[in-house]
mmCIF file of C-alpha atoms in Angstrom:
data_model
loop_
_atom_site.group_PDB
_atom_site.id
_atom_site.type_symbol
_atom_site.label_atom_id
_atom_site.label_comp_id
_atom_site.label_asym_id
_atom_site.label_seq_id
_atom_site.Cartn_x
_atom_site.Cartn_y
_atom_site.Cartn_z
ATOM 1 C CA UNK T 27 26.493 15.647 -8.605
ATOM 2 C CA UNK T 28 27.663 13.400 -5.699
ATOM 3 C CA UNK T 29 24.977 11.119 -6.223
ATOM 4 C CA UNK T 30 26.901 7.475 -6.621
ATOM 5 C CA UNK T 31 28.317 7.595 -3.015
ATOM 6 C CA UNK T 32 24.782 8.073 -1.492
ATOM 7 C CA UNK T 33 23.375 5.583 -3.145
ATOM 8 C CA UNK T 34 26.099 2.892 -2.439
ATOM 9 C CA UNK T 35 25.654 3.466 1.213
ATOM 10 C CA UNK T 36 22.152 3.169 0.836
ATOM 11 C CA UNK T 37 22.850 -0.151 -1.386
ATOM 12 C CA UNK T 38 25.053 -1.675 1.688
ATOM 13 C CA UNK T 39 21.903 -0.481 4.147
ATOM 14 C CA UNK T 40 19.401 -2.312 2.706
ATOM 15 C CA UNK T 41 21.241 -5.503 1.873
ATOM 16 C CA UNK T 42 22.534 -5.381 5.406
ATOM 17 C CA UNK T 43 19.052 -5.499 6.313
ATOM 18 C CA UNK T 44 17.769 -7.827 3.934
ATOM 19 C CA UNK T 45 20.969 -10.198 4.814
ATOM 20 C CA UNK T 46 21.135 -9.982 8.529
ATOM 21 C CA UNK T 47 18.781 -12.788 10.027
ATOM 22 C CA UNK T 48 19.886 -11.781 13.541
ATOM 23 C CA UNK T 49 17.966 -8.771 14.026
ATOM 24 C CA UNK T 50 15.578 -9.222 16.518
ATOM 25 C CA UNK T 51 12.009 -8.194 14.808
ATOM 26 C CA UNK T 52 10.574 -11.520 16.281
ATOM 27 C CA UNK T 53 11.261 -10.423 20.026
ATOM 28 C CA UNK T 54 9.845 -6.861 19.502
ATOM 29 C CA UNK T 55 6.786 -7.780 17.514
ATOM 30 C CA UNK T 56 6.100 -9.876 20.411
ATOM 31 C CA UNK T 57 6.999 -7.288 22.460
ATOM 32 C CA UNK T 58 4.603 -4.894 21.058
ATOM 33 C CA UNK T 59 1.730 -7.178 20.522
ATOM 34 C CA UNK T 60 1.531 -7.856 24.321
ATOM 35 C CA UNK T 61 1.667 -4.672 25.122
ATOM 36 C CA UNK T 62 -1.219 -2.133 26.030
ATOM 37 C CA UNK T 63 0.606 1.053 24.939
ATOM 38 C CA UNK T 64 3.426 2.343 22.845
ATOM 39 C CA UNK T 65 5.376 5.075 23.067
ATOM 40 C CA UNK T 66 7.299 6.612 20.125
ATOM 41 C CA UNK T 67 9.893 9.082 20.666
ATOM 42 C CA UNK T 68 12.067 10.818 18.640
ATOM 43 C CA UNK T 69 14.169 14.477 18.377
ATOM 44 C CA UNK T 70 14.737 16.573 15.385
ATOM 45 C CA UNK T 71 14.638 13.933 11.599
ATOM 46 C CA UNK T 72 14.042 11.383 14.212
ATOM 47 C CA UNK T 73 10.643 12.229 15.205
ATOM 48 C CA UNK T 74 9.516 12.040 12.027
ATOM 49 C CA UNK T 75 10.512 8.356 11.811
ATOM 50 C CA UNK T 76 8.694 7.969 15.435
ATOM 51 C CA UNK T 77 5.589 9.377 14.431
ATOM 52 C CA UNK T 78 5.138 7.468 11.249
ATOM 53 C CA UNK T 79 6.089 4.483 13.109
ATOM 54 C CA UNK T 80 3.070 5.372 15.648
ATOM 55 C CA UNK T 81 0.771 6.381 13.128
ATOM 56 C CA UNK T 82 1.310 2.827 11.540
ATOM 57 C CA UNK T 83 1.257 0.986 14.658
ATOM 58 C CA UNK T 84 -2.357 2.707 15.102
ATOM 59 C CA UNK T 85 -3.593 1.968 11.412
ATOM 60 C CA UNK T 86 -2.781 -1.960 12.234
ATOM 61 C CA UNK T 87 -5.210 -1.664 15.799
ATOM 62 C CA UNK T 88 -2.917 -1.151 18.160
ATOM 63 C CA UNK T 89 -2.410 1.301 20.835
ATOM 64 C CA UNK T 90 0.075 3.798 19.727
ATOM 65 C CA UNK T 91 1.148 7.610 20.571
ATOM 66 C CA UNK T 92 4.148 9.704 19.777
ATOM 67 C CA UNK T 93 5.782 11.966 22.313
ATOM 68 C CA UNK T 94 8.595 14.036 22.066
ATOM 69 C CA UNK T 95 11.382 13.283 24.715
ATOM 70 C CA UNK T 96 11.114 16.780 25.774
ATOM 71 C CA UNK T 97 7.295 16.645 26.954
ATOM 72 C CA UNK T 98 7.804 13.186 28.163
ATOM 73 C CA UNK T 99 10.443 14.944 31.119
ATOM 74 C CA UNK T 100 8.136 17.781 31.545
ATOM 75 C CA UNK T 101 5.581 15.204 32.455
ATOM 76 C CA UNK T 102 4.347 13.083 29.507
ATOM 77 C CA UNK T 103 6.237 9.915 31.263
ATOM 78 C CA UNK T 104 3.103 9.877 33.409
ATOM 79 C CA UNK T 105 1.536 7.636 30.552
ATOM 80 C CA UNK T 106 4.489 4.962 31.013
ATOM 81 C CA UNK T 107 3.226 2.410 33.313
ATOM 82 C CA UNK T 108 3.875 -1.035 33.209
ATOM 83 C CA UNK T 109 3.105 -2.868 30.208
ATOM 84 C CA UNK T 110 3.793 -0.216 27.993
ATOM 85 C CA UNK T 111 6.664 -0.155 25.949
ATOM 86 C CA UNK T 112 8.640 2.536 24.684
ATOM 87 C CA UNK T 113 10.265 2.977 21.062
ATOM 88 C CA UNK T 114 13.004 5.011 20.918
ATOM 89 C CA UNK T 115 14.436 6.630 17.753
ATOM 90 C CA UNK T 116 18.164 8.233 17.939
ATOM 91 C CA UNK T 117 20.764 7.851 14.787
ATOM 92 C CA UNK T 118 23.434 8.230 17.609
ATOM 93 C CA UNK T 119 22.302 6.591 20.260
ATOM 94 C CA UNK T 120 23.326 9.221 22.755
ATOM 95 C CA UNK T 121 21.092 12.306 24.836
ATOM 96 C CA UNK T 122 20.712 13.065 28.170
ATOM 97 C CA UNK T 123 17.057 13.425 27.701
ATOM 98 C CA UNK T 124 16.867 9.589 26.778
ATOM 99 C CA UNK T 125 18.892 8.667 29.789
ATOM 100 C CA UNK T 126 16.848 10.519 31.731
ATOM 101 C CA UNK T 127 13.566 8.704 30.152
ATOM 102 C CA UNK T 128 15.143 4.867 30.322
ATOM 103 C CA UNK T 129 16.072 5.416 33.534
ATOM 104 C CA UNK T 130 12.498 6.183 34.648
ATOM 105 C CA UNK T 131 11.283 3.509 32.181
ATOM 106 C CA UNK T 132 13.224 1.102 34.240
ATOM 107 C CA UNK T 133 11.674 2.138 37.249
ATOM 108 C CA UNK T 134 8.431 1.538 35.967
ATOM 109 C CA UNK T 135 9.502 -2.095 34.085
ATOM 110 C CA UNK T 136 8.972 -0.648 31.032
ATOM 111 C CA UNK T 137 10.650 -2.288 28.265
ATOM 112 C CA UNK T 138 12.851 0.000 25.498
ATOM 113 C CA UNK T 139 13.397 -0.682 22.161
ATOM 114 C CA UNK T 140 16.207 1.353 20.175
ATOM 115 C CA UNK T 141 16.519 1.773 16.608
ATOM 116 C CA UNK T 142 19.746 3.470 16.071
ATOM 117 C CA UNK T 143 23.254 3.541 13.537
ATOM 118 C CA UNK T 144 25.449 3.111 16.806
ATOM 119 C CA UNK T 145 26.897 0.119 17.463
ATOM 120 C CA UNK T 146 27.775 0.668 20.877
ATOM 121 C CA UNK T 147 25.921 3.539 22.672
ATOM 122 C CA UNK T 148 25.082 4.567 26.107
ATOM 123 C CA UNK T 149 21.293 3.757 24.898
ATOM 124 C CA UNK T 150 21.960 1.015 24.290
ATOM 125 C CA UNK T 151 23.145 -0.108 27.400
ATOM 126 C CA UNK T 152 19.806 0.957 28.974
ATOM 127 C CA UNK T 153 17.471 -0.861 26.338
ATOM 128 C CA UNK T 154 15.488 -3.937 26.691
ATOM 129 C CA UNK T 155 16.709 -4.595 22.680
ATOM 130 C CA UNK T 156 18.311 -2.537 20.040
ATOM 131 C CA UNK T 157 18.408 -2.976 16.841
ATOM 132 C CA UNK T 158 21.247 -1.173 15.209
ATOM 133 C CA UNK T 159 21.762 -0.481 11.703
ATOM 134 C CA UNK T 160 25.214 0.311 10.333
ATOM 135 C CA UNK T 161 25.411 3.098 7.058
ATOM 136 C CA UNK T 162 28.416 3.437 5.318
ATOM 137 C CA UNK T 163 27.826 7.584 4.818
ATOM 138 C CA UNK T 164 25.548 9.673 5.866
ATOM 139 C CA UNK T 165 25.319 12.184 2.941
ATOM 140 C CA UNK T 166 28.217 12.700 -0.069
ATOM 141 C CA UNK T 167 28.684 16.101 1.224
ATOM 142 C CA UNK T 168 28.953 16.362 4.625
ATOM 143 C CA UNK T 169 28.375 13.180 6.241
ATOM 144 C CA UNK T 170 25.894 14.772 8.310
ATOM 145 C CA UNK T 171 22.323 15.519 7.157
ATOM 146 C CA UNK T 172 19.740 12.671 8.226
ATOM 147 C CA UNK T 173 19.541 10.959 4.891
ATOM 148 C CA UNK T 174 20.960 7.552 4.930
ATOM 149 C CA UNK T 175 19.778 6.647 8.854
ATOM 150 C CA UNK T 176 16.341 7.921 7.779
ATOM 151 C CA UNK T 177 15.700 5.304 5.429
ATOM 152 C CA UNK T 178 17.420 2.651 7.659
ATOM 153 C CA UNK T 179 14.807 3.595 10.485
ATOM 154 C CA UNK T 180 11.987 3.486 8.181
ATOM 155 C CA UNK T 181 12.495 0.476 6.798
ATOM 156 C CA UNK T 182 12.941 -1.145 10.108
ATOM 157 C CA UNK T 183 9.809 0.197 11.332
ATOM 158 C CA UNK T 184 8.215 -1.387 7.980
ATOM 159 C CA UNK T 185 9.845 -4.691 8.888
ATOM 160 C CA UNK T 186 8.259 -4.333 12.687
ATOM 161 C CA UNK T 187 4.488 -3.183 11.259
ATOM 162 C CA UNK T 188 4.540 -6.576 8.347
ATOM 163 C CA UNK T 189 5.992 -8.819 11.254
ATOM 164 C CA UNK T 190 2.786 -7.359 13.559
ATOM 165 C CA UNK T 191 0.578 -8.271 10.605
ATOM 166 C CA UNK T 192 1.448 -11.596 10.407
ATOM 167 C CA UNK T 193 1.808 -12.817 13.182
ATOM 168 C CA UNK T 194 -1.547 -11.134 14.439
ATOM 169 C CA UNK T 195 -3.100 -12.565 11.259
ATOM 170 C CA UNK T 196 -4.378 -8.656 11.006
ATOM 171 C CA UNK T 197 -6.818 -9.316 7.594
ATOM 172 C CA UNK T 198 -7.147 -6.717 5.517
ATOM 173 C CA UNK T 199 -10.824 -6.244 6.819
ATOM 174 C CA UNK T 200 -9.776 -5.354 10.083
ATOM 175 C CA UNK T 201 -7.522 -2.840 8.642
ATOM 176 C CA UNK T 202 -9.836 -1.058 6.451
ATOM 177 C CA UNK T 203 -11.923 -0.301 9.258
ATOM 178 C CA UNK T 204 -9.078 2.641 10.253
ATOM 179 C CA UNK T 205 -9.010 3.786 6.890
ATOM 180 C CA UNK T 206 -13.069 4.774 5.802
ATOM 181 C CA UNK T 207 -12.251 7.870 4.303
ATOM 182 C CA UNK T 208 -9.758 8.593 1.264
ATOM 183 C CA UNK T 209 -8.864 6.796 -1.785
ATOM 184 C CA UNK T 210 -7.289 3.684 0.491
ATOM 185 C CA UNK T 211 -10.614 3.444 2.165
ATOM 186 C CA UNK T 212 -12.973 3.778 -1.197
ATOM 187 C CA UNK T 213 -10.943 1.492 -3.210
ATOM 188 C CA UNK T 214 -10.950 -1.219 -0.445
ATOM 189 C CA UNK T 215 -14.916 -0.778 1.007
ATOM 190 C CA UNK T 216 -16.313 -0.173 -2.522
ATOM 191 C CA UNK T 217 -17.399 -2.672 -4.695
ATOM 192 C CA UNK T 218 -18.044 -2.962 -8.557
ATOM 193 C CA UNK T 219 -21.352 -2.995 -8.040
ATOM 194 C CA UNK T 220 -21.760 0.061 -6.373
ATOM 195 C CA UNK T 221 -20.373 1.743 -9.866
ATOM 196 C CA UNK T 222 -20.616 -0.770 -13.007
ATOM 197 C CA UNK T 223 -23.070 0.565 -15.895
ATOM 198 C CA UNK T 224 -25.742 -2.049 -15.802
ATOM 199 C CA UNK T 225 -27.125 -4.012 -18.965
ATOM 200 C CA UNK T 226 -29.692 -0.915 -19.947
ATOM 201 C CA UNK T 227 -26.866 1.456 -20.554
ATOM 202 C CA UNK T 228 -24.030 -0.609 -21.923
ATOM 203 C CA UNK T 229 -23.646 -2.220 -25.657
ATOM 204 C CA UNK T 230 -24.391 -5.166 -26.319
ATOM 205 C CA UNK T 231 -24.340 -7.197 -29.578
ATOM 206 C CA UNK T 232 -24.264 -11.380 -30.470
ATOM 207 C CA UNK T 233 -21.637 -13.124 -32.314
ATOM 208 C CA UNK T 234 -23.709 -13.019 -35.877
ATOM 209 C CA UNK T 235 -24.381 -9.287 -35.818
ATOM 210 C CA UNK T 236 -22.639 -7.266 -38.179
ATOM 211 C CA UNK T 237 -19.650 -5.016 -37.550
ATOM 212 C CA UNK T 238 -21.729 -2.032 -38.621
ATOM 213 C CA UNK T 239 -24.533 -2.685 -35.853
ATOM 214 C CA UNK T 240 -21.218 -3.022 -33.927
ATOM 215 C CA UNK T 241 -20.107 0.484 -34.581
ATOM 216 C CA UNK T 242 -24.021 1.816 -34.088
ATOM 217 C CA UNK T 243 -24.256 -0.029 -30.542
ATOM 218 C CA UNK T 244 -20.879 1.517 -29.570
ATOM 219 C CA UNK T 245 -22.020 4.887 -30.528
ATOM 220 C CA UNK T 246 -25.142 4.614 -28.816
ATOM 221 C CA UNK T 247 -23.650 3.419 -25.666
ATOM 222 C CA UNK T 248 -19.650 5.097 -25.458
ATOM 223 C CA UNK T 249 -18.507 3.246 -22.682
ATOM 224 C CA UNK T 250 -15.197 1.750 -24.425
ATOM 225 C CA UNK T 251 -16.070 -1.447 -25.133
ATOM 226 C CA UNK T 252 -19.362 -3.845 -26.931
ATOM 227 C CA UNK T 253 -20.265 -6.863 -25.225
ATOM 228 C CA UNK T 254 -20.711 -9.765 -27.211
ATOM 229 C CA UNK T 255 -23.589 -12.455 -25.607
ATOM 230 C CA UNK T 256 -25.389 -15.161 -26.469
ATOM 231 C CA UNK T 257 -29.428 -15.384 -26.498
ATOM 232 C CA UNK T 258 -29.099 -16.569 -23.221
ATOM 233 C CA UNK T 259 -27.099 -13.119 -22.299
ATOM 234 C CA UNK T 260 -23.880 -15.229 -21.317
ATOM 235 C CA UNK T 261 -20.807 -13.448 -22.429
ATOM 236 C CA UNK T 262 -18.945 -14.851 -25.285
ATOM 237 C CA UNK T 263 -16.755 -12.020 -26.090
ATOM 238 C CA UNK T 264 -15.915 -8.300 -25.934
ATOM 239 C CA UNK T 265 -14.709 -5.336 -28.705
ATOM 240 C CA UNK T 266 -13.089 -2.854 -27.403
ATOM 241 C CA UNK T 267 -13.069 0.751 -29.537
ATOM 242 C CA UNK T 268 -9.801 0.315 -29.921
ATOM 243 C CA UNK T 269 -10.194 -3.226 -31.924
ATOM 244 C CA UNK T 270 -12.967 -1.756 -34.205
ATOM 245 C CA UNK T 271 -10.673 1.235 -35.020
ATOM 246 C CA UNK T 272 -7.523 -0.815 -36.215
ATOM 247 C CA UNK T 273 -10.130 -2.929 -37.873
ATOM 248 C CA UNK T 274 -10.843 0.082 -39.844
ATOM 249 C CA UNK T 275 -7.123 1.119 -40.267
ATOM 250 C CA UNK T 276 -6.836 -2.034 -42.475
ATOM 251 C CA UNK T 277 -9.710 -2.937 -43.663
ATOM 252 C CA UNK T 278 -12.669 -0.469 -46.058
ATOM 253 C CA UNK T 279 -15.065 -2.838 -46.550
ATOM 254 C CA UNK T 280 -16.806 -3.819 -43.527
ATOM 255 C CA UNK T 281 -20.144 -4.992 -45.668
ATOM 256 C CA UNK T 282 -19.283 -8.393 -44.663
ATOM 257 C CA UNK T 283 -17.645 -8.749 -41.519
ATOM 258 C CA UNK T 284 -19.529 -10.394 -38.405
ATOM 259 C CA UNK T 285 -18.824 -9.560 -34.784
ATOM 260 C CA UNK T 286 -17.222 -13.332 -34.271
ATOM 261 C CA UNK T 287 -14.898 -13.031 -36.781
ATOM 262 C CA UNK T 288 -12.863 -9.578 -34.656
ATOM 263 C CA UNK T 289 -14.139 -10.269 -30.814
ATOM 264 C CA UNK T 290 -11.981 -10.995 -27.958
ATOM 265 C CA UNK T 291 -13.572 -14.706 -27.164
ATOM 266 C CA UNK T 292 -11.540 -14.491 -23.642
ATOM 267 C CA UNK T 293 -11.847 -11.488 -22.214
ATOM 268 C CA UNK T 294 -10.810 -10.718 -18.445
ATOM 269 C CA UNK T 295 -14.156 -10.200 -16.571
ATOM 270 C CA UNK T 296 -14.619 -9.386 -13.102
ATOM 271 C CA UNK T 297 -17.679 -10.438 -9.948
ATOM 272 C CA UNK T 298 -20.127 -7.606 -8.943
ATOM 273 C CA UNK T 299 -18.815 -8.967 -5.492
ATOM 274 C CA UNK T 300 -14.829 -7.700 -5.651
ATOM 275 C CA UNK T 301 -13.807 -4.457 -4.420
ATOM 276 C CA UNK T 302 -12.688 -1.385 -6.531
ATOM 277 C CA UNK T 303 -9.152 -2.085 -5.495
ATOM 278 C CA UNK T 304 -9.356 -5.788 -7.054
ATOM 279 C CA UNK T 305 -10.780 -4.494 -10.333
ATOM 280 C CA UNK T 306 -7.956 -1.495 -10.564
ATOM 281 C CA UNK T 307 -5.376 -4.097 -9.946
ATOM 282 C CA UNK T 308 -7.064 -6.313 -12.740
ATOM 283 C CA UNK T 309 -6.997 -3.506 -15.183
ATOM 284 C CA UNK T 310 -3.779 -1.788 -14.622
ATOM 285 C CA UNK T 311 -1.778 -4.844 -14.365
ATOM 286 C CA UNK T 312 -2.545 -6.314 -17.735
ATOM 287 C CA UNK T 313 0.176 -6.450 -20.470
ATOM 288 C CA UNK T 314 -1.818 -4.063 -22.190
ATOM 289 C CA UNK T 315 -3.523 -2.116 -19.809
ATOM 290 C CA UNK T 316 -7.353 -2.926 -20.407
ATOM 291 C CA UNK T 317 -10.071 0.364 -19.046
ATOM 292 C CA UNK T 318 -12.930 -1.475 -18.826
ATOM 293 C CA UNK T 319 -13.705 -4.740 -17.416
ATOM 294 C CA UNK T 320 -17.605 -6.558 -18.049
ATOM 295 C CA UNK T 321 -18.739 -7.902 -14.546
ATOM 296 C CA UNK T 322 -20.119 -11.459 -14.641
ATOM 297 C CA UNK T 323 -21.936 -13.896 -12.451
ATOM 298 C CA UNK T 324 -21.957 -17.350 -13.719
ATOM 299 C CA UNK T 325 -20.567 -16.564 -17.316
ATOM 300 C CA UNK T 326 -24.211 -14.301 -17.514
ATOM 301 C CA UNK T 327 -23.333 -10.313 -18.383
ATOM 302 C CA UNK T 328 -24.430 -7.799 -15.489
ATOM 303 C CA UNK T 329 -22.869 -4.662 -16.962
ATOM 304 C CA UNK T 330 -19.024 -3.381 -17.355
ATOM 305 C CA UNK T 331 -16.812 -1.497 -14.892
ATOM 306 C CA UNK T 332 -14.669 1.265 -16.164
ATOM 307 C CA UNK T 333 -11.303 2.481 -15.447
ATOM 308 C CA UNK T 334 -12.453 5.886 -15.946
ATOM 309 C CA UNK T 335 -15.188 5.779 -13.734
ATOM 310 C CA UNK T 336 -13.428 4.948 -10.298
ATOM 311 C CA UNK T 337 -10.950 7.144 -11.022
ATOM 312 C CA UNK T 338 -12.717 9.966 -11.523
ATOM 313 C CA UNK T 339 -13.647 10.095 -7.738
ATOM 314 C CA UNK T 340 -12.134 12.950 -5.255
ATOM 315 C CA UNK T 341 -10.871 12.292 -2.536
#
């Protein structure tokens, strides 16, 4: 199929993008941030792109609403008063229905932004400031279909919403105060201790025990992993199953073998105090892709987190 066209004009999108230090995201963050209201409009593919971009703007605390150009003639352009600003999205940069609105926004001093593909448009004319985002092709087939100019006005908005972030200095706190429900919400508000297995339920073995009492503890307690502590219940290591079971693949004769002799004697570990999303991260983006993590507080064992466990939420 067609593919290598599409994906070359997409190439020359983003590096124009990436490249192009003129685009004015500084002037409509500020824009935007001093703003009581914002408007997102958009017709046909477009509104898509508009009501994403609103639903962001709202998810980083600010006042956002989409409206379709339509509704905003038939009396939705009530909400534009002064100090509002108004986003438009059009690929061509062209529509009565947005001259219509622009006009009335200046009336009102309301500012408009444009994120289109046209250079030079009658939109643009009419705008406070346009960004405008050139493609190469639209789609290998017809040069038509909204593919292409999608992406371009998506990742714009995404430049807009991390330039808002910074320079509002929006912590993630703030943000995760819009999001209580879901996975996003769960992974960020939760913390390990609201799920580790505590010291009664987990395995637990010191350095002299034997691999066999190692192999009893971990069937007693089939979390994934044995702890390894000192009298003084400080961790000094951790076996996984996995360790004990190529161990086994090698070696028959286990009479002799002590648990310091196979134990991991630096094993990641993880605070009670860190959120769910901080010990997935941990876990996932190991080299070999740990599942269960022991939770510490001052090098003494409180229990291990598992991979399995926050996972198996619904959501």
């Amino acid at each position: 199929m067609k593919y290598s066209s599409y994906f070359q004009s997409l190439r020359e999108t983003v590096s124009f993008l990436e490249n192009n230090t003129i685009l004015p995201i500084d002037s409509i963050v500020t824009l935007l941030l001093n703003s009581n209201s914002i408007y997102c409009l958009g017709i046909g593919k477009s509104s898509f792109i508009a009501g994403k971009m609103a639903s962001l703007l709202r998810s980083i605390c600010l006042n956002s609403h989409f409206i379709h150009p339509v509704d905003a003639l038939h009396g939705d352009i009530g909400s534009f008063r002064e100090n509002s600003v108004v986003l438009i999205y059009s690929k061509s940069g062209v529509g009565i229905e947005y001259e219509t609105i622009c006009l009335e926004c200046k009336k009102r001093n309301v500012p408009i932004i444009l994120i289109t593909t046209s250079k030079d448009s009658q939109l643009s004319k009419l705008a406070t400031i346009t960004i405008s985002v050139p493609i190469l092709q639209e789609d290998p087939f017809f040069d038509t279909i909204p593919s292409v100019s999608s992406v371009s006005a998506s990742i714009v908005s995404d430049l807009i919403v991390f330039g808002i972030i910074e320079a509002s200095s929006l912590q993630k706190e703030e943000y995760l105060k819009n999001h209580p429900n879901g996975q996003i919400g769960f992974f960020l508000s939760s913390k390990v201790e609201d799920v580790f297995h505590s010291l009664s339920s987990i395995a637990i073995v010191n350095e002299g025990d034997s691999l066999k009492e190692t192999i009893i503890q971990a069937t007693k307690y089939p979390l994934g992993c044995v702890c390894v502590c000192s009298k003084s219940n400080k961790l000094v290591g951790i076996i996984t199953d996995g360790d004990i079971r190529r161990y086994l693949v090698n070696n028959s004769d286990i009479s002799n073998v002590i648990v310091e002799s196979i134990m991991n004697k630096n094993p990641l570990v993880i605070s009670k105090e860190a959120s769910l999303k901080v010990a997935i991260t941990l876990m996932e983006s190991n080299d070999k892709k740990i599942s269960v993590l022991p939770v510490v507080e001052n090098g003494f064992l409180l229990g291990v987190i598992r991979l399995h466990d926050v996972m198996a939420f619904n959501f």
